[in-house]
Amino acid sequence: MSHLSKIIILAGAFVSFILGAGTATGQEIMQFFVPFGYIGTGAIVIAAILHMWFGAYTMDVGSRLQATDAKDVFNYFCGKYLGFFFYWFAQLFMLVVFVVMISGAGATVSEHFGTGDILGRIIMAAAVLITALARLNTIIKILGIAGPIIILFAVIVGIGNFDSEGIRHSNELISELQLLQATNSWWQSGFIYSSFVLLIAVPFLANLGKNETNRRTVIFAGIVGGFIMLLGVFAIYTGILSHIDDVQDKGIPTLFLADQISSILALCFSIILLIAIYTTAVGMLWTVSLQFSGGNPTIYKIITIALTIIGFFGGALPFATIIDLVYPIVGYIGLILMACMLYRQFINKGSLGKEGI
């Protein structure tokens, strides 16, 4: 496989992870960037730069460290004790993301099919539980293709709803609307949005890098991935700004925007979104259950069932409310991890083995 092909594949996997179901719904973008109007673009740029940095750096560390356990990666960045904290905190946050996915499934089914959120939560919780208990690796890998597809659809939805007149009036409308807002300033949103993603991205990115020995490949893949993320988020952001008065009370803003283009597109997008939510939820539930079960199959099943029940009832909380309450708090904690990574990269690099590029 050529050097360029490897970069594209790694960058695609990176983008699929960070621009998955949560961002593609538009709800995170509604809370982190849209409330600041035009200046929200600055927050997106900050987030993109940070994603480019930690994507390249974490994959590079994964390539050189060759760690078999995510604990080793967190320990390298933060030391033994703080690394231990972040490792387990990341597991708990994955459980929160699992709850968010169940809530998102309920909101998606309710908004598009008009059946109420309970049906969506039941179907999603049951599908995820069955998959996690059966450990169907092949199915998860096949459905993983939903990541790139949902990115493409989200960009189409965002660009397809671009309206220069709507954007011109968006700043005036935003000041009158009671939008949920993740932080008090646009620059904080750029940092917080990036840092809460970082917490669960570190193990994933380090594992990506572990399978590639060429440092140039992983570094460029991280940079390309962060740049594509900028384009994807910006497309959705402009689409929402163009119709802010219509989408400001929607749980899944991008689903509404898709319907403005075509009812067929909206149906396709809702199905793809549910598949993306499903694959994300399975991954989070599986990972947390394995960590807490210690490899014991019986305990794994008990924990998986218990966490699914928690996810179902926790998902009864409004999708937007969960994001508003939890993600900013996690983001502020994630800033500590980000600071540790900056210290490790630029002040105290330590030794990771292969240092030449």
Coordinates of C-alpha atoms in Angstrom, one line a residue, residues 18 28 50 74 100 110 124 147 167 170 191 207 212 270 275 289 291-292 332 337 341 346:
I18 CA -14.4 12.3 15.8
E28 CA -23.0 19.6 19.5
L50 CA -6.2 21.1 18.2
F74 CA -2.3 7.6 29.5
V100 CA -26.2 10.0 24.8
S110 CA -39.3 10.7 17.4
M124 CA -31.5 0.8 20.0
G147 CA -18.7 6.7 9.6
I167 CA -26.7 33.8 7.6
S170 CA -28.5 34.9 12.0
F191 CA -10.8 24.3 23.4
N207 CA -4.1 2.0 18.5
E212 CA 2.0 2.0 11.3
S270 CA -32.2 9.2 9.5
I275 CA -26.7 2.9 12.1
S289 CA -18.1 -3.8 30.0
Q291 CA -12.8 -3.1 31.3
F292 CA -15.0 -3.6 34.4
Y332 CA -12.8 21.2 31.2
L337 CA -5.0 15.9 29.8
M341 CA 0.3 16.1 26.5
F346 CA 7.5 20.1 24.2

